[in-house]
Amino acid sequence: MSSILEKLKIYPAIAKGIYHYNFYGPPCKSWDLKTLITIYVARLLFGSYANLNAHRKKLVRDTDTSVKNSTTELVTIPNKFREKAYNLVKNHLRSVYGNDKWYDEESIWSNSSPLEPEWVIPAHLTKSSTSKAILYFHGGGYLMGGFSTYRSCLETLAQGSDSIVLGAQYRLAPDYSAPCQLEDALAHVLYLTSPVEESGIGLSFDQIVVSGDSAGGGLTCVLNHFMRDANIGKFAGSLVFSPWVDLKINHPSCTDCAETDVLPTLTGSDYELAENGELAPGMFKDVYHAVDPKLQSKMVERGHYLAPVEYLNSPIVSPLCDSNFRDLPPTLITSGEVEMLRDNSYLYQELINKSYTEEELSKFSIPPSTMHHYSEMYHDFAFLNPDSSTSDIAFKRAINFIKQCHNQKSSEFEEVKTNSPINLLKSDKCDDSSIPLKWKNLYLSTVNDHELVPFTPNYKRVEIQTWKGSN
């Protein structure tokens, strides 16, 4: 009976999509009925917080995917890597922020469940210290999600780039405050790069491309900034889809694109009371009423569902608010024109570009940052509708990026660069020399022919609240 009721809850979303399509037409001209229904159903799946723990399990079950020509292997991250990651982050908090107690003793790694990531290994490959690898962090607003949703799409990336994929697991909010998620991400890195005789995989950073979508894309960027600042190392590349890199403020696209995106509201994620003394409407209130009283108290104490509110614009929560965007891995950003996190993407791209001079940019074998902005596309479109022609070209470009990153130090790099262009289907009319520095390597992928053309994002913008240190 419960499964029938669950399906019945989805039917109104489908009916709403059909009604809107037939009577008002699609919000974007290129959208067919299937796309509009996908939007409405996804909003229902992602925005239902009636019971967060139950919703997490349901979401993973309902969106589970399988592999076709690969094997999967569930592993457990050894505790010694978790402990080392905890100490590295703790020391960083103490030295940079003057406070290493962002959460209580109950949330320490040793009091939490084991980390159990999953390998996806294409049939023609084996897992070894010579493998080329992708470390992937799933999305879900730091609240929900799991790698099983991404198996099928990540198999596509793995097969195309001759890589093995480790789908990471990390602790979720509001149960666990930041920087627990960073600690878990770093534990995966230590597992991948430690010698085989020490229970690691024995990879070098040059063999690893780190990737993620949405909150997982944000965590990917957090990890990159932290590893640079802590002198741990630098990945071969960083591939992010619709990354959430600023939790401090809501940029204009969070409201301007609300009717064309799959995401529920992103506004009101801080603890705030309305005039009547009740919680103000928004994300904080929705999550608050979906958890037990103990977690509710933690959220109020924090002032935010993910992190202590005074650190929301710190680089290890919101990397867009960092003051340093140099010396990061080569980054490919994939975003949608009509998604709520649109502004996060192009501003992050812009800040990386502006941190270099024209002369410096010209010397990189792979640009520090490239962004593909897909016309009329919504948040995480490549994963939500992987069979579309737009998603297909997005994955092909991502595969080419991974290939180039893995071969940067190879004698075959120039051949790989020629045969596997990151900017696949780039317009012959592109005159990159005339593009302003801040918008270098920023392209719009057109709707019909998927051609990449130069793009100047003249959107409304608000000031980024760059981290200036603890008060």
Short mmCIF file of C-alpha atoms in Angstrom, two decimals:
data_model
loop_
_atom_site.label_atom_id
_atom_site.label_comp_id
_atom_site.label_asym_id
_atom_site.label_seq_id
_atom_site.Cartn_x
_atom_site.Cartn_y
_atom_site.Cartn_z
CA MET A 1 0.00 0.00 0.00
CA SER A 2 2.79 2.45 0.89
CA SER A 3 4.37 2.15 -2.57
CA ILE A 4 0.98 2.87 -4.17
CA LEU A 5 0.56 5.99 -2.02
CA GLU A 6 4.05 7.14 -2.93
CA LYS A 7 3.22 6.84 -6.63
CA LEU A 8 -0.06 8.68 -6.10
CA LYS A 9 1.88 11.61 -4.62
CA ILE A 10 3.81 11.89 -7.88
CA TYR A 11 0.72 11.86 -10.10
CA PRO A 12 -0.36 15.42 -9.18
CA ALA A 13 3.09 16.65 -10.22
CA ILE A 14 2.72 14.87 -13.56
CA ALA A 15 -0.79 16.25 -14.01
CA LYS A 16 0.43 19.75 -13.18
CA GLY A 17 3.16 19.46 -15.80
CA ILE A 18 0.71 18.27 -18.47
CA TYR A 19 -1.76 21.06 -17.61
CA HIS A 20 0.91 23.76 -17.71
CA TYR A 21 2.30 22.47 -21.00
CA ASN A 22 -1.06 22.28 -22.77
CA PHE A 23 -2.55 25.56 -21.51
CA TYR A 24 0.45 27.85 -21.07
CA GLY A 25 3.19 26.21 -23.07
CA PRO A 26 6.64 25.35 -21.73
CA PRO A 27 8.63 28.02 -19.82
CA CYS A 28 11.48 27.49 -22.31
CA LYS A 29 10.82 27.03 -26.02
CA SER A 30 13.01 23.95 -26.40
CA TRP A 31 11.31 22.00 -23.60
CA ASP A 32 9.08 19.10 -24.55
CA LEU A 33 6.40 17.63 -22.29
CA LYS A 34 8.82 15.07 -20.83
CA THR A 35 11.19 17.83 -19.74
CA LEU A 36 8.47 19.82 -18.02
CA ILE A 37 7.19 16.74 -16.19
CA THR A 38 10.77 15.97 -15.12
CA ILE A 39 10.94 19.45 -13.57
CA TYR A 40 7.73 19.02 -11.56
CA VAL A 41 8.51 15.49 -10.37
CA ALA A 42 12.08 16.44 -9.40
CA ARG A 43 10.79 19.36 -7.34
CA LEU A 44 8.56 16.94 -5.48
CA LEU A 45 11.38 14.46 -4.87
CA PHE A 46 13.92 17.06 -3.74
CA GLY A 47 11.64 19.37 -1.82
CA SER A 48 9.66 16.98 0.37
CA TYR A 49 11.02 17.26 3.91
CA ALA A 50 8.10 15.78 5.84
CA ASN A 51 10.50 13.31 7.47
CA LEU A 52 14.11 13.78 6.42
CA ASN A 53 15.43 10.33 7.35
CA ALA A 54 12.54 8.58 5.60
CA HIS A 55 12.85 10.91 2.62
CA ARG A 56 16.58 10.19 2.28
CA LYS A 57 15.92 6.46 2.04
CA LYS A 58 13.04 6.94 -0.38
CA LEU A 59 15.05 9.25 -2.64
CA VAL A 60 17.95 6.80 -2.86
CA ARG A 61 15.56 3.92 -3.54
CA ASP A 62 13.50 5.75 -6.16
CA THR A 63 16.52 7.13 -8.04
CA ASP A 64 18.80 4.10 -7.84
CA THR A 65 20.57 3.25 -11.11
CA SER A 66 22.68 0.30 -12.22
CA VAL A 67 25.73 -0.27 -14.41
CA LYS A 68 25.78 -2.27 -17.65
CA ASN A 69 29.39 -3.02 -18.51
CA SER A 70 31.14 -2.47 -15.20
CA THR A 71 31.51 -4.06 -11.80
CA THR A 72 30.77 -2.33 -8.51
CA GLU A 73 32.59 -2.82 -5.24
CA LEU A 74 31.59 -1.44 -1.85
CA VAL A 75 34.58 -0.63 0.37
CA THR A 76 35.12 0.84 3.82
CA ILE A 77 37.51 3.75 4.37
CA PRO A 78 40.03 2.61 7.02
CA ASN A 79 39.70 4.49 10.31
CA LYS A 80 43.31 5.66 10.21
CA PHE A 81 42.50 7.80 7.16
CA ARG A 82 39.46 9.27 8.86
CA GLU A 83 41.48 10.09 11.96
CA LYS A 84 44.26 11.70 9.92
CA ALA A 85 41.74 13.74 7.93
CA TYR A 86 40.07 14.87 11.15
CA ASN A 87 43.39 16.06 12.58
CA LEU A 88 44.41 17.84 9.38
CA VAL A 89 41.13 19.76 9.27
CA LYS A 90 41.17 20.44 13.01
CA ASN A 91 44.69 21.90 12.80
CA HIS A 92 43.60 24.06 9.87
CA LEU A 93 40.59 25.37 11.81
CA ARG A 94 42.80 26.21 14.76
CA SER A 95 45.48 27.99 12.75
CA VAL A 96 43.27 29.82 10.23
CA TYR A 97 40.03 30.43 12.14
CA GLY A 98 41.23 30.33 15.74
CA ASN A 99 38.47 27.87 16.57
CA ASP A 100 38.62 24.11 16.04
CA LYS A 101 35.30 23.32 17.72
CA TRP A 102 32.65 23.76 15.03
CA TYR A 103 30.64 20.79 16.32
CA ASP A 104 30.15 18.72 19.48
CA GLU A 105 31.86 15.51 20.58
CA GLU A 106 28.91 13.43 19.42
CA SER A 107 29.64 14.35 15.80
CA ILE A 108 33.31 13.32 15.81
CA TRP A 109 34.12 10.75 13.11
CA SER A 110 34.75 7.95 15.64
CA ASN A 111 31.16 8.28 16.89
CA SER A 112 29.63 8.07 13.41
CA SER A 113 28.90 5.23 11.00
CA PRO A 114 31.65 3.84 8.73
CA LEU A 115 32.31 5.55 5.41
CA GLU A 116 31.39 3.11 2.65
CA PRO A 117 32.09 4.48 -0.82
CA GLU A 118 31.54 2.45 -3.97
CA TRP A 119 33.84 1.67 -6.85
CA VAL A 120 32.57 1.51 -10.42
CA ILE A 121 35.14 -0.33 -12.54
CA PRO A 122 34.57 -0.69 -16.31
CA ALA A 123 34.80 -4.29 -17.51
CA HIS A 124 37.93 -3.60 -19.56
CA LEU A 125 39.79 -2.09 -16.58
CA THR A 126 41.11 -3.22 -13.20
CA LYS A 127 41.67 -1.29 -10.00
CA SER A 128 45.39 -0.78 -9.37
CA SER A 129 47.99 1.81 -8.46
CA THR A 130 48.38 2.61 -12.18
CA SER A 131 44.67 3.34 -12.75
CA LYS A 132 43.26 6.65 -13.86
CA ALA A 133 40.55 7.58 -11.39
CA ILE A 134 37.60 9.88 -10.79
CA LEU A 135 36.60 10.74 -7.21
CA TYR A 136 32.91 11.72 -7.24
CA PHE A 137 30.83 13.57 -4.63
CA HIS A 138 27.04 13.33 -4.99
CA GLY A 139 24.66 16.26 -4.69
CA GLY A 140 21.60 16.70 -2.50
CA GLY A 141 21.98 20.02 -0.71
CA TYR A 142 24.24 18.35 1.90
CA LEU A 143 20.96 16.91 3.20
CA MET A 144 20.37 13.75 1.18
CA GLY A 145 21.50 11.69 -1.79
CA GLY A 146 23.91 8.87 -2.51
CA PHE A 147 26.19 7.62 -5.24
CA SER A 148 23.73 4.92 -6.36
CA THR A 149 21.72 7.64 -8.15
CA TYR A 150 24.75 8.42 -10.31
CA ARG A 151 26.05 4.93 -11.16
CA SER A 152 24.74 4.90 -14.70
CA CYS A 153 25.92 8.40 -15.66
CA LEU A 154 29.29 7.99 -13.97
CA GLU A 155 29.75 4.70 -15.79
CA THR A 156 29.40 6.74 -18.99
CA LEU A 157 32.21 9.05 -17.87
CA ALA A 158 34.33 6.12 -16.71
CA GLN A 159 33.94 4.12 -19.91
CA GLY A 160 34.59 7.12 -22.12
CA SER A 161 37.70 8.26 -20.25
CA ASP A 162 39.14 4.82 -19.38
CA SER A 163 38.87 5.61 -15.69
CA ILE A 164 37.66 3.90 -12.55
CA VAL A 165 35.27 5.86 -10.33
CA LEU A 166 35.08 6.05 -6.55
CA GLY A 167 31.64 7.30 -5.51
CA ALA A 168 32.21 8.98 -2.17
CA GLN A 169 30.04 8.83 0.91
CA TYR A 170 30.00 11.71 3.36
CA ARG A 171 28.09 12.66 6.49
CA LEU A 172 24.97 14.74 5.91
CA ALA A 173 23.44 17.81 7.52
CA PRO A 174 21.75 18.74 9.73
CA ASP A 175 22.92 15.67 11.64
CA TYR A 176 26.54 16.64 11.05
CA SER A 177 27.86 20.18 10.84
CA ALA A 178 30.53 21.39 8.48
CA PRO A 179 33.42 20.64 8.27
CA CYS A 180 32.47 16.95 8.78
CA GLN A 181 31.84 16.75 5.03
CA LEU A 182 35.33 18.08 4.26
CA GLU A 183 36.87 15.60 6.70
CA ASP A 184 35.12 12.73 4.94
CA ALA A 185 36.14 14.01 1.51
CA LEU A 186 39.75 14.23 2.65
CA ALA A 187 39.61 10.71 4.10
CA HIS A 188 38.74 9.45 0.60
CA VAL A 189 41.74 11.32 -0.80
CA LEU A 190 44.07 9.75 1.77
CA TYR A 191 42.66 6.32 0.92
CA LEU A 192 43.30 6.87 -2.79
CA THR A 193 46.81 8.29 -2.44
CA SER A 194 48.27 6.20 0.39
CA PRO A 195 50.56 3.27 -0.54
CA VAL A 196 48.99 -0.12 -1.15
CA GLU A 197 50.95 -1.61 1.77
CA GLU A 198 49.26 0.96 4.01
CA SER A 199 45.72 -0.03 2.89
CA GLY A 200 45.54 2.66 0.22
CA ILE A 201 45.24 2.45 -3.56
CA GLY A 202 48.63 4.01 -4.28
CA LEU A 203 47.52 6.68 -6.76
CA SER A 204 49.27 9.98 -7.35
CA PHE A 205 47.29 13.22 -7.56
CA ASP A 206 48.08 13.33 -11.29
CA GLN A 207 45.96 10.19 -11.70
CA ILE A 208 42.84 11.65 -10.06
CA VAL A 209 40.14 13.95 -11.39
CA VAL A 210 37.80 15.12 -8.62
CA SER A 211 34.17 15.75 -9.50
CA GLY A 212 30.73 16.44 -8.09
CA ASP A 213 27.35 18.03 -8.71
CA SER A 214 25.35 20.65 -6.82
CA ALA A 215 26.37 20.41 -3.14
CA GLY A 216 28.83 17.72 -4.21
CA GLY A 217 30.25 20.21 -6.71
CA GLY A 218 30.58 22.70 -3.89
CA LEU A 219 32.32 20.09 -1.73
CA THR A 220 34.66 19.37 -4.64
CA CYS A 221 35.66 23.05 -4.72
CA VAL A 222 35.94 23.21 -0.92
CA LEU A 223 38.33 20.26 -1.07
CA ASN A 224 40.43 21.89 -3.80
CA HIS A 225 40.81 25.14 -1.87
CA PHE A 226 41.57 23.35 1.39
CA MET A 227 44.17 21.01 -0.14
CA ARG A 228 45.95 23.97 -1.69
CA ASP A 229 45.96 25.97 1.56
CA ALA A 230 47.05 22.96 3.62
CA ASN A 231 49.78 22.03 1.09
CA ILE A 232 48.38 18.52 0.63
CA GLY A 233 48.43 18.33 -3.17
CA LYS A 234 46.55 19.18 -6.35
CA PHE A 235 44.35 16.92 -8.46
CA ALA A 236 44.84 16.52 -12.21
CA GLY A 237 41.50 18.22 -12.76
CA SER A 238 38.20 19.27 -11.24
CA LEU A 239 34.87 18.63 -13.00
CA VAL A 240 31.80 20.25 -11.43
CA PHE A 241 28.16 20.26 -12.48
CA SER A 242 25.90 23.07 -11.20
CA PRO A 243 28.15 23.65 -8.16
CA TRP A 244 26.79 25.28 -4.99
CA VAL A 245 29.76 27.37 -3.92
CA ASP A 246 28.12 30.20 -1.94
CA LEU A 247 25.92 29.34 1.03
CA LYS A 248 26.21 32.81 2.53
CA ILE A 249 23.89 34.75 0.24
CA ASN A 250 21.18 34.10 -2.30
CA HIS A 251 22.22 35.41 -5.69
CA PRO A 252 19.57 36.81 -8.08
CA SER A 253 19.24 33.55 -10.01
CA CYS A 254 17.93 31.85 -6.83
CA THR A 255 14.68 33.76 -7.32
CA ASP A 256 14.81 34.71 -11.01
CA CYS A 257 15.00 31.05 -12.08
CA ALA A 258 12.63 29.59 -9.49
CA GLU A 259 9.96 28.78 -12.10
CA THR A 260 12.35 27.04 -14.49
CA ASP A 261 14.36 24.87 -12.12
CA VAL A 262 14.02 21.55 -10.34
CA LEU A 263 15.26 22.84 -6.99
CA PRO A 264 12.97 23.76 -4.11
CA THR A 265 13.51 27.10 -2.43
CA LEU A 266 17.10 28.00 -1.53
CA THR A 267 16.15 31.14 0.37
CA GLY A 268 15.88 31.37 4.15
CA SER A 269 18.57 28.82 5.04
CA ASP A 270 19.58 30.83 8.16
CA TYR A 271 17.76 30.74 11.50
CA GLU A 272 15.41 33.70 11.44
CA LEU A 273 12.18 34.51 13.24
CA ALA A 274 9.22 36.22 11.62
CA GLU A 275 7.33 39.08 13.28
CA ASN A 276 4.92 36.62 14.87
CA GLY A 277 7.81 34.86 16.64
CA GLU A 278 7.67 31.76 14.46
CA LEU A 279 10.36 30.55 12.09
CA ALA A 280 10.53 32.62 8.93
CA PRO A 281 9.50 30.75 5.75
CA GLY A 282 12.35 29.14 3.86
CA MET A 283 14.78 26.27 3.75
CA PHE A 284 15.72 26.38 7.44
CA LYS A 285 12.09 26.09 8.51
CA ASP A 286 11.41 23.22 6.09
CA VAL A 287 14.40 21.21 7.32
CA TYR A 288 13.74 22.12 10.97
CA HIS A 289 10.27 20.59 10.89
CA ALA A 290 11.59 17.44 9.20
CA VAL A 291 13.97 16.41 12.00
CA ASP A 292 13.71 15.41 15.65
CA PRO A 293 13.89 17.90 18.56
CA LYS A 294 17.54 17.10 19.29
CA LEU A 295 18.60 18.08 15.76
CA GLN A 296 16.30 21.09 15.87
CA SER A 297 18.26 22.37 18.88
CA LYS A 298 21.55 21.85 17.03
CA MET A 299 20.23 23.79 14.04
CA VAL A 300 19.16 26.74 16.18
CA GLU A 301 22.49 26.75 18.00
CA ARG A 302 24.32 26.73 14.67
CA GLY A 303 22.09 29.36 13.11
CA HIS A 304 22.09 27.39 9.86
CA TYR A 305 21.30 23.82 8.88
CA LEU A 306 24.84 23.05 7.65
CA ALA A 307 27.44 25.20 9.40
CA PRO A 308 27.90 27.72 12.22
CA VAL A 309 26.38 30.86 10.73
CA GLU A 310 29.44 32.98 11.50
CA TYR A 311 31.51 30.76 9.18
CA LEU A 312 29.07 30.53 6.26
CA ASN A 313 31.28 32.65 4.03
CA SER A 314 34.50 30.90 5.02
CA PRO A 315 36.28 29.16 2.11
CA ILE A 316 35.72 25.72 3.65
CA VAL A 317 31.96 26.25 3.44
CA SER A 318 31.56 28.74 0.57
CA PRO A 319 34.60 28.65 -1.72
CA LEU A 320 33.15 31.49 -3.83
CA CYS A 321 33.93 33.72 -0.82
CA ASP A 322 37.65 32.88 -0.83
CA SER A 323 40.16 35.63 -1.59
CA ASN A 324 42.53 33.32 -3.48
CA PHE A 325 41.59 31.54 -6.72
CA ARG A 326 45.05 30.69 -7.99
CA ASP A 327 46.79 27.31 -8.02
CA LEU A 328 43.62 25.22 -8.18
CA PRO A 329 43.24 22.19 -10.47
CA PRO A 330 42.08 22.88 -14.04
CA THR A 331 38.32 23.17 -13.69
CA LEU A 332 35.41 22.51 -16.06
CA ILE A 333 32.09 23.97 -14.91
CA THR A 334 28.86 22.71 -16.48
CA SER A 335 25.79 24.83 -15.73
CA GLY A 336 22.27 25.55 -16.95
CA GLU A 337 21.05 28.92 -18.18
CA VAL A 338 17.78 28.75 -16.23
CA GLU A 339 18.93 27.11 -12.99
CA MET A 340 18.84 28.71 -9.56
CA LEU A 341 22.58 28.19 -8.99
CA ARG A 342 23.49 29.79 -12.32
CA ASP A 343 25.17 32.79 -10.68
CA ASN A 344 27.35 30.56 -8.48
CA SER A 345 28.85 29.00 -11.60
CA TYR A 346 29.73 32.03 -13.70
CA LEU A 347 31.00 34.04 -10.71
CA TYR A 348 33.32 31.20 -9.68
CA GLN A 349 34.60 30.99 -13.26
CA GLU A 350 35.09 34.75 -13.34
CA LEU A 351 37.08 34.86 -10.09
CA ILE A 352 39.44 32.14 -11.25
CA ASN A 353 40.06 33.98 -14.53
CA LYS A 354 40.59 37.36 -12.85
CA SER A 355 43.26 35.90 -10.58
CA TYR A 356 45.58 35.57 -13.60
CA THR A 357 46.94 37.96 -16.20
CA GLU A 358 46.35 37.50 -19.93
CA GLU A 359 49.95 36.37 -20.30
CA GLU A 360 49.63 33.81 -17.51
CA LEU A 361 46.42 32.39 -18.95
CA SER A 362 48.05 31.90 -22.34
CA LYS A 363 50.71 29.61 -20.84
CA PHE A 364 48.38 26.95 -19.40
CA SER A 365 48.10 23.68 -21.33
CA ILE A 366 44.56 23.39 -19.93
CA PRO A 367 42.88 26.67 -18.89
CA PRO A 368 42.54 27.18 -15.11
CA SER A 369 38.78 27.30 -15.65
CA THR A 370 36.41 26.56 -18.53
CA MET A 371 32.65 26.97 -18.30
CA HIS A 372 29.97 25.53 -20.57
CA HIS A 373 26.67 27.30 -20.02
CA TYR A 374 23.80 25.31 -21.57
CA SER A 375 20.97 27.34 -23.06
CA GLU A 376 17.52 26.71 -21.51
CA MET A 377 18.89 24.01 -19.21
CA TYR A 378 18.08 23.53 -15.53
CA HIS A 379 20.00 22.35 -12.48
CA ASP A 380 21.83 19.04 -12.91
CA PHE A 381 20.18 18.49 -16.30
CA ALA A 382 22.80 15.96 -17.43
CA PHE A 383 21.95 13.60 -14.56
CA LEU A 384 18.19 14.19 -14.47
CA ASN A 385 17.70 13.68 -18.20
CA PRO A 386 20.80 11.77 -19.36
CA ASP A 387 19.20 10.53 -22.59
CA SER A 388 18.75 13.99 -24.09
CA SER A 389 21.03 15.24 -26.85
CA THR A 390 22.11 18.14 -24.62
CA SER A 391 23.19 15.79 -21.84
CA ASP A 392 24.98 13.60 -24.36
CA ILE A 393 27.15 16.47 -25.61
CA ALA A 394 27.76 17.66 -22.03
CA PHE A 395 29.08 14.21 -21.08
CA LYS A 396 31.24 14.04 -24.22
CA ARG A 397 32.85 17.37 -23.34
CA ALA A 398 33.35 16.20 -19.75
CA ILE A 399 34.99 12.98 -20.98
CA ASN A 400 37.37 14.97 -23.18
CA PHE A 401 38.23 17.20 -20.22
CA ILE A 402 39.00 14.15 -18.06
CA LYS A 403 41.19 12.68 -20.81
CA GLN A 404 43.19 15.88 -21.11
CA CYS A 405 43.62 16.19 -17.35
CA HIS A 406 44.84 12.61 -17.00
CA ASN A 407 47.35 13.08 -19.82
CA GLN A 408 48.76 16.52 -18.97
CA LYS A 409 52.19 15.10 -18.19
CA SER A 410 52.09 12.44 -20.88
CA SER A 411 54.06 12.56 -24.12
CA GLU A 412 50.71 11.95 -25.83
CA PHE A 413 49.09 15.11 -24.43
CA GLU A 414 49.10 17.15 -27.64
CA GLU A 415 47.53 14.25 -29.54
CA VAL A 416 44.89 13.81 -26.83
CA LYS A 417 44.22 17.55 -26.84
CA THR A 418 43.67 17.50 -30.61
CA ASN A 419 41.51 14.37 -30.69
CA SER A 420 39.53 15.14 -27.52
CA PRO A 421 38.78 18.88 -27.42
CA ILE A 422 37.19 20.18 -24.25
CA ASN A 423 35.28 22.76 -26.30
CA LEU A 424 33.73 20.20 -28.62
CA LEU A 425 31.65 21.85 -31.40
CA LYS A 426 33.15 25.26 -30.71
CA SER A 427 31.99 27.80 -33.28
CA ASP A 428 34.46 28.68 -36.01
CA LYS A 429 33.40 32.28 -35.52
CA CYS A 430 34.82 32.46 -31.98
CA ASP A 431 37.39 35.22 -31.62
CA ASP A 432 38.81 34.51 -28.16
CA SER A 433 41.27 37.40 -28.44
CA SER A 434 38.47 39.95 -28.17
CA ILE A 435 36.87 38.44 -25.06
CA PRO A 436 37.45 40.29 -21.75
CA LEU A 437 39.78 38.51 -19.32
CA LYS A 438 37.09 37.71 -16.76
CA TRP A 439 35.02 35.88 -19.39
CA LYS A 440 37.77 33.92 -21.09
CA ASN A 441 36.85 30.27 -21.77
CA LEU A 442 33.19 30.93 -21.00
CA TYR A 443 30.83 29.57 -23.66
CA LEU A 444 27.12 29.23 -24.23
CA SER A 445 26.04 25.89 -25.69
CA THR A 446 23.18 26.63 -28.07
CA VAL A 447 19.89 24.73 -27.95
CA ASN A 448 19.55 23.21 -31.40
CA ASP A 449 23.05 22.44 -32.67
CA HIS A 450 24.92 22.52 -29.31
CA GLU A 451 27.50 24.86 -30.77
CA LEU A 452 29.73 26.66 -28.27
CA VAL A 453 29.70 30.43 -28.74
CA PRO A 454 31.32 33.19 -26.63
CA PHE A 455 29.10 34.35 -23.78
CA THR A 456 28.98 37.50 -21.66
CA PRO A 457 26.81 36.90 -18.56
CA ASN A 458 25.27 40.33 -18.05
CA TYR A 459 23.00 39.11 -15.26
CA LYS A 460 22.00 41.04 -12.18
CA ARG A 461 24.53 40.47 -9.44
CA VAL A 462 25.05 41.14 -5.76
CA GLU A 463 28.31 41.65 -3.93
CA ILE A 464 30.12 38.49 -2.87
CA GLN A 465 30.84 38.53 0.87
CA THR A 466 34.51 37.61 0.67
CA TRP A 467 35.88 36.04 3.85
CA LYS A 468 37.99 38.53 5.77
CA GLY A 469 38.63 36.45 8.86
CA SER A 470 36.84 35.83 12.14
CA ASN A 471 35.52 38.84 14.01
#
